[in-house]
mmCIF file of C-alpha atoms and ligand atoms in Angstrom:
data_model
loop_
_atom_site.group_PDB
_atom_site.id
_atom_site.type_symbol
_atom_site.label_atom_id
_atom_site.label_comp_id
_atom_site.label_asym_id
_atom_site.label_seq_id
_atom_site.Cartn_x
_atom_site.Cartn_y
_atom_site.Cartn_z
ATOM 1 C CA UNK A 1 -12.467 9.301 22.628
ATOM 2 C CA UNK A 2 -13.246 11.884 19.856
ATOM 3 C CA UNK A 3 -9.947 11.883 17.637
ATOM 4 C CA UNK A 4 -8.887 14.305 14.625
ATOM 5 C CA UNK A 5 -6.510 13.835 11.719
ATOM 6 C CA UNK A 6 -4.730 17.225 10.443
ATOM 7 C CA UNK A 7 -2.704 18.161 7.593
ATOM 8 C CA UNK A 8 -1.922 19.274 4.290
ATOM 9 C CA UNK A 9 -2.417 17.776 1.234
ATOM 10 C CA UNK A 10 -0.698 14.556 0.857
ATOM 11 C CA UNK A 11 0.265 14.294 4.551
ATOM 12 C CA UNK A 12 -1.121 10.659 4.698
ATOM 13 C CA UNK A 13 -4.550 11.303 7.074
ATOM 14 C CA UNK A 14 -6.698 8.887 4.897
ATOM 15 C CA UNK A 15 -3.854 5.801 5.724
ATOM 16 C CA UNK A 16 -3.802 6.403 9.029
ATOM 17 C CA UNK A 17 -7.403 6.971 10.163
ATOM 18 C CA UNK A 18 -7.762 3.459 8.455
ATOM 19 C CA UNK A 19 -4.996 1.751 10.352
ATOM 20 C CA UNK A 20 -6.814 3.367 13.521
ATOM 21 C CA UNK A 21 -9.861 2.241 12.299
ATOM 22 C CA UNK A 22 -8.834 -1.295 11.800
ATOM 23 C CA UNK A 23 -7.087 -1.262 15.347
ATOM 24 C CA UNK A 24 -9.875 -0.218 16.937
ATOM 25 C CA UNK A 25 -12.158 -2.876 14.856
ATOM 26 C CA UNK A 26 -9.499 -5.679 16.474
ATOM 27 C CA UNK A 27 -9.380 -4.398 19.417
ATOM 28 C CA UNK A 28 -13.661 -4.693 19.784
ATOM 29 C CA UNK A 29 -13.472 -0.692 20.419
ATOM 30 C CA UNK A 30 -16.712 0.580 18.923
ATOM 31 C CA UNK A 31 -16.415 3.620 16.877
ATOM 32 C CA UNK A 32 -17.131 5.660 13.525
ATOM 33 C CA UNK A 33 -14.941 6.740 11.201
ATOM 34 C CA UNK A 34 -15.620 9.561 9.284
ATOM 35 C CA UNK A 35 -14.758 12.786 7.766
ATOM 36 C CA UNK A 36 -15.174 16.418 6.612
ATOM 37 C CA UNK A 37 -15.918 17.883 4.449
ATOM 38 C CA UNK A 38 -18.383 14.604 3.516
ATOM 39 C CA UNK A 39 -19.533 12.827 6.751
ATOM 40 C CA UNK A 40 -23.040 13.178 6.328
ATOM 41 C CA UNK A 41 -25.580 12.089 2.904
ATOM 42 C CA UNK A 42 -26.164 16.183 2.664
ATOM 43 C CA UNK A 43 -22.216 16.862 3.469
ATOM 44 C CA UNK A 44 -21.498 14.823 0.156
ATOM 45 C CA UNK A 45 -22.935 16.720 -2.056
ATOM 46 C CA UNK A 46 -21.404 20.045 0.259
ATOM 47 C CA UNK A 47 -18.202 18.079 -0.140
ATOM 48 C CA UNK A 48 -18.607 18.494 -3.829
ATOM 49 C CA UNK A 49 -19.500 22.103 -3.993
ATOM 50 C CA UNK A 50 -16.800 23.006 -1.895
ATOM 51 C CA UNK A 51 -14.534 21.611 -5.321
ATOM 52 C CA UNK A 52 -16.893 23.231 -7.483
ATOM 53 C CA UNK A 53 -14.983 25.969 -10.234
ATOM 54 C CA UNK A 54 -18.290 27.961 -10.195
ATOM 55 C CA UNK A 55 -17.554 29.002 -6.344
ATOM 56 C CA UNK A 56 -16.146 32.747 -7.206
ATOM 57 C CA UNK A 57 -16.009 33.633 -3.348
ATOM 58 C CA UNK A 58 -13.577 32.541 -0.408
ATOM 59 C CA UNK A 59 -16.307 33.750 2.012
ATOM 60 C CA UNK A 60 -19.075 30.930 0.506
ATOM 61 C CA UNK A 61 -16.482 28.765 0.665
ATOM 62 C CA UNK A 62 -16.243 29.079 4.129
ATOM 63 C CA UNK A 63 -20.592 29.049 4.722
ATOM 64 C CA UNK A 64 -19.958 25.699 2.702
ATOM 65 C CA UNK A 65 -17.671 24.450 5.268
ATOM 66 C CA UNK A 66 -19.193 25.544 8.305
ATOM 67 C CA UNK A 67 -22.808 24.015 6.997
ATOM 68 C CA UNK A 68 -20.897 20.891 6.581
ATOM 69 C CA UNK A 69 -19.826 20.761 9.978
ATOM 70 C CA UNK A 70 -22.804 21.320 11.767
ATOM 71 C CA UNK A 71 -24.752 19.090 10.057
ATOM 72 C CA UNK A 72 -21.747 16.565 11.064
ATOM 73 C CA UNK A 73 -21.983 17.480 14.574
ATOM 74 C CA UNK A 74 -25.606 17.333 14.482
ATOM 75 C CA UNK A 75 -26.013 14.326 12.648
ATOM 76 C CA UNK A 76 -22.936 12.197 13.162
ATOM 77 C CA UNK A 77 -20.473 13.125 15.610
ATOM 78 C CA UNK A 78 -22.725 14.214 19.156
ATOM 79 C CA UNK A 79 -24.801 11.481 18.873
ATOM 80 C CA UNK A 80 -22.176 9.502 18.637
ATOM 81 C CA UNK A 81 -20.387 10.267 21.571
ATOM 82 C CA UNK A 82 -23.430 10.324 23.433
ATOM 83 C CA UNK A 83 -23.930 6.736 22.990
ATOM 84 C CA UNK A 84 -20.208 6.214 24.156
ATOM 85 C CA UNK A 85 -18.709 5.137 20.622
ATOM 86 C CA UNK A 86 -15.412 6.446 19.885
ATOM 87 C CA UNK A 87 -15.013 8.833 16.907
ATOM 88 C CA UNK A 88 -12.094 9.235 14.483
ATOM 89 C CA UNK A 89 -12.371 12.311 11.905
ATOM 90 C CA UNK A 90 -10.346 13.339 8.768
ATOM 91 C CA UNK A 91 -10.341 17.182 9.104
ATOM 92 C CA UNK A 92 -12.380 19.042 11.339
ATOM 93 C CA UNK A 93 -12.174 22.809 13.098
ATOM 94 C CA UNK A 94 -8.645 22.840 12.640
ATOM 95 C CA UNK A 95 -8.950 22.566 8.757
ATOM 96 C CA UNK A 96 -10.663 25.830 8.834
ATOM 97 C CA UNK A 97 -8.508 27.367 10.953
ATOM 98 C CA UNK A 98 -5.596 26.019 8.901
ATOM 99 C CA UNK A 99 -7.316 26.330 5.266
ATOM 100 C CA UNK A 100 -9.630 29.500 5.797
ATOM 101 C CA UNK A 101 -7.904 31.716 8.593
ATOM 102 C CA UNK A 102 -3.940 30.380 7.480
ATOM 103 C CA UNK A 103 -4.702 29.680 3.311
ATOM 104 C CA UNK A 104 -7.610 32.389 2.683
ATOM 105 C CA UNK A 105 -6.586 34.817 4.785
ATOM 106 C CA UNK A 106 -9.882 35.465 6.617
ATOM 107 C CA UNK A 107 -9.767 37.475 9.834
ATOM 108 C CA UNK A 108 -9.073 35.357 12.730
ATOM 109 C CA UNK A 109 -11.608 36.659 14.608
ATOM 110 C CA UNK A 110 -14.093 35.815 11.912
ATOM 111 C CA UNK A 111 -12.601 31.763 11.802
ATOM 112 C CA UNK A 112 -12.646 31.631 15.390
ATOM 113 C CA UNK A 113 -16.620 32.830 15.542
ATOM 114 C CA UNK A 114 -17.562 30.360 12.801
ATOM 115 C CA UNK A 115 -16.126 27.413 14.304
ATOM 116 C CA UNK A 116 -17.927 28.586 17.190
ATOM 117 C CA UNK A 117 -21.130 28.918 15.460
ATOM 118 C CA UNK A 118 -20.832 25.667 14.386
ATOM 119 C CA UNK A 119 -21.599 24.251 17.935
ATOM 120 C CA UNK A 120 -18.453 21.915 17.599
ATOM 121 C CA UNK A 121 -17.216 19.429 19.980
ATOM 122 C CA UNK A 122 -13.317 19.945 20.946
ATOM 123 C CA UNK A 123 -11.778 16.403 19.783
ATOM 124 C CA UNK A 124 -9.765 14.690 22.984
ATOM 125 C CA UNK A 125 -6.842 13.830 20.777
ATOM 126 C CA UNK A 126 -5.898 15.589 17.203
ATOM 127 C CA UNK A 127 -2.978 14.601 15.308
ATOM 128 C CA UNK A 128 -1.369 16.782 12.785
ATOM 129 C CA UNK A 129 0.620 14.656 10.263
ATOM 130 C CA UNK A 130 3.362 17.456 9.581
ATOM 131 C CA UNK A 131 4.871 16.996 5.546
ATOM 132 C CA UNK A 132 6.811 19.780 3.554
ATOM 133 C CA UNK A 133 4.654 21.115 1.028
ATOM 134 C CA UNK A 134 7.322 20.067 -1.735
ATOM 135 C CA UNK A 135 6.258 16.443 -0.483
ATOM 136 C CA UNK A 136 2.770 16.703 0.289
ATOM 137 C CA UNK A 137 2.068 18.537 -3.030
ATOM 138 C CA UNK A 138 4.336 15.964 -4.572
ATOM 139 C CA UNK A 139 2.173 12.787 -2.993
ATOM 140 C CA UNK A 140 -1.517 14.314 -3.529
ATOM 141 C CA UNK A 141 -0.188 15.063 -7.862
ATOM 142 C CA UNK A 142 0.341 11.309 -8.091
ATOM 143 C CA UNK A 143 -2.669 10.432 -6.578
ATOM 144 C CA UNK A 144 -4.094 11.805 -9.392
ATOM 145 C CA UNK A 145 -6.038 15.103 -11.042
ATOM 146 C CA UNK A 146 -5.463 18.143 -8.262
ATOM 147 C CA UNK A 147 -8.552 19.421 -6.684
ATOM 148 C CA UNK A 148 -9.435 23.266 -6.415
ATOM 149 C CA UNK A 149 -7.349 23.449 -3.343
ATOM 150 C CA UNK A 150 -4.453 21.566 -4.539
ATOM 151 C CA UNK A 151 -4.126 23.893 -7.106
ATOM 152 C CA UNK A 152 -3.124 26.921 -4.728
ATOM 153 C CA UNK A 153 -0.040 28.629 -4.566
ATOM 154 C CA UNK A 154 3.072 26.968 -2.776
ATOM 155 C CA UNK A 155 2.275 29.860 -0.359
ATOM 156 C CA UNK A 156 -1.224 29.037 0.110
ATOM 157 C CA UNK A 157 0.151 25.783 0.753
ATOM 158 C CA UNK A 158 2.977 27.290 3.822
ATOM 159 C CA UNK A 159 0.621 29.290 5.032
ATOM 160 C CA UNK A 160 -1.698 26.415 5.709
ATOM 161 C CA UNK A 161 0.819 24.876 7.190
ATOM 162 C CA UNK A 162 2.196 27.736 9.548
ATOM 163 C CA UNK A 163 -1.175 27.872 10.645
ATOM 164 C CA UNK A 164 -1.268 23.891 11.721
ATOM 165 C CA UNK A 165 1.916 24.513 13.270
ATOM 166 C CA UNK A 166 0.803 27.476 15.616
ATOM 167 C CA UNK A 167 -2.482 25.022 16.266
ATOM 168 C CA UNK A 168 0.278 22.738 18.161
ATOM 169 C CA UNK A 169 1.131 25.714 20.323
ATOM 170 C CA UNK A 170 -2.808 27.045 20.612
ATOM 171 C CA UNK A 171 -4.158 23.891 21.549
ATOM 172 C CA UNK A 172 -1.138 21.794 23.499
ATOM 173 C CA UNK A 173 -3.457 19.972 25.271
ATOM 174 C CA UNK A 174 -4.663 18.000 22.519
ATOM 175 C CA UNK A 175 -2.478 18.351 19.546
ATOM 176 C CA UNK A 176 0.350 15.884 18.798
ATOM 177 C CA UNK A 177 2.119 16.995 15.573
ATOM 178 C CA UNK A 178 3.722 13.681 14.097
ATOM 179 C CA UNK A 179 6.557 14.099 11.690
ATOM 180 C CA UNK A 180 5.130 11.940 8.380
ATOM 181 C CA UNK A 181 8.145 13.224 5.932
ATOM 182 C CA UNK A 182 10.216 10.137 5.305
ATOM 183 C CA UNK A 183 8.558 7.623 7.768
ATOM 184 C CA UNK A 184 6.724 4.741 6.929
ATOM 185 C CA UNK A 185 2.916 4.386 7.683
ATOM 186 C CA UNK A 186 3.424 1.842 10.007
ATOM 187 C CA UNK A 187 6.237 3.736 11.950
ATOM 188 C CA UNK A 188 4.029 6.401 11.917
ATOM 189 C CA UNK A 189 0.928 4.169 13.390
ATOM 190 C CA UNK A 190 3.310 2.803 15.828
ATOM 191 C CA UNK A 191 3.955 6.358 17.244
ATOM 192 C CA UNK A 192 -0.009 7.387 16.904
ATOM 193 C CA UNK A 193 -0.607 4.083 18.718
ATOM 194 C CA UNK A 194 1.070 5.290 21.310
ATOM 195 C CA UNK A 195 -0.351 8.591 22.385
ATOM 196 C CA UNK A 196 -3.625 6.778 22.278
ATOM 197 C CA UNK A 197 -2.589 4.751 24.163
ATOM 198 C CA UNK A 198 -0.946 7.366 27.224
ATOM 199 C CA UNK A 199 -3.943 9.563 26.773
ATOM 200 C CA UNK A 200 -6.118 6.114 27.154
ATOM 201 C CA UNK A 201 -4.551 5.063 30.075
ATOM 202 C CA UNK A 202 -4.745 8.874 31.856
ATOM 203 C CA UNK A 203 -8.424 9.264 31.410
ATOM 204 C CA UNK A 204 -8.764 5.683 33.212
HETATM 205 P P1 LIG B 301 -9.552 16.175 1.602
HETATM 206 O O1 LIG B 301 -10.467 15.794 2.702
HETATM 207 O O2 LIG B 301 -9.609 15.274 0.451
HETATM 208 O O3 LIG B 301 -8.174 16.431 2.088
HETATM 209 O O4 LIG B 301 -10.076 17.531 0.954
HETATM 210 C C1 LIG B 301 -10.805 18.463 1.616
HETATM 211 C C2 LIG B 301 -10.314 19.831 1.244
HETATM 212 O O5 LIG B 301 -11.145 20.774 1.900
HETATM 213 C C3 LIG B 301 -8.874 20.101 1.683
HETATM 214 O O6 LIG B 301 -8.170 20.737 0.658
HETATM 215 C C4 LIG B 301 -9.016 21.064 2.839
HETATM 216 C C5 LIG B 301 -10.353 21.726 2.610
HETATM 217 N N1 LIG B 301 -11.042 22.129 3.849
HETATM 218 C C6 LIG B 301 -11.093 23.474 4.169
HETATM 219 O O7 LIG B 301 -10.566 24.295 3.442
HETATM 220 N N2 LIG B 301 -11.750 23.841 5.306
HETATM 221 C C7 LIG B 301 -12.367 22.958 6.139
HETATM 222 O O8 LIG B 301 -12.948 23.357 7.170
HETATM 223 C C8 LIG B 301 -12.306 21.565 5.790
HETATM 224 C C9 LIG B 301 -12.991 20.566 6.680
HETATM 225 C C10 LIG B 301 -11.641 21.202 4.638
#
């Protein structure tokens, strides 16, 4: 299974792709956890740029993301799933959908051929962790200095958001949007457990 973690800032991805991780590590399942922007040795150092104050354009912004992402799907993700592993993945197409089309304000039509010409592979499963921005902004602040994106607007921040939320709607057959607002991260695993599990047992 090829799984996704969505969200805004602070919605609590990195906890749970860990407690999937782990699961999955009981469980013998073998898989690889990884993430964008980052996944790859080059997508580090694309990860970085993508933060970088010197970036004066929201369109290379977006070429930063989308080089990320094909070197991930290239690199790390298709072969993967080629040799049967499962793969879990903090942010992927949706974060540009959500980030560049919802937050930037790019056409759609541009977002939608990008992700396109990024050759990526639909995830089976993608879970949107669904905060306020009050308390995802609120979370990512004490987690410590606020990165170039963090720094946005509260409307950047909605719009990203809004555009998760018509995601759900856009893509039903994969997306699961999981309230994280005042739940614990175990609740929340308990619940994410679970749809695993259903989709698991349908694909049998
Ligand atoms: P994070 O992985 O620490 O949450 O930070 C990555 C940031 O990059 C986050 O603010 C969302 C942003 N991003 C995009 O804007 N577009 C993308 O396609 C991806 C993968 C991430």
């Amino acid at each position: 299974m090829f799984i996704t973690f969505e969200g805004i800032e602070g919605s609590g991805k990195s906890t749970q792709r860990q407690l999937l991780s782990d699961y999955l590590t009981r469980q013998g399942i073998d898989h690889v956890l990884t993430q964008e922007p980052g996944g790859t040795e080059l997508g580090v150092h694309l990860r970085q740029l993508s933060r970088d104050s010197r970036l004066t354009t929201n369109r290379s912004e977006l070429f930063l993301f989308a080089a990320d992402r094909t070197e991930h799907v290239h690199q790390v993700i298709a072969p993967a799933i080629a040799a049967g592993r499962w793969v879990i993945c903090d942010r992927y197409i949706d974060s540009t959908y959500a980030y560049q089309y919802g937050g930037r304000q790019h056409s759609e039509s541009d977002i939608r051929a990008i992700i396109e010409l990024t050759q990526a592979v639909e995830p089976d499963l993608t879970f949107f962790l669904d905060v306020s921005v009050d308390e995802g902004l609120r979370r990512a602040s004490k987690r410590g200095a606020l990165d170039r994106f963090e720094h946005e607007t509260h409307d950047f921040h909605e719009r990203v958001r809004r555009a998760y939320r018509a995601c759900v709607h856009m893509h039903a057959h994969r997306f699961i949007a999981i309230d994280a607002e005042n739940r614990s991260p175990d609740t929340i695993f308990t619940d994410i457990k679970q749809h695993i599990l259903e989709r698991k047992a349908g694909c049998i």
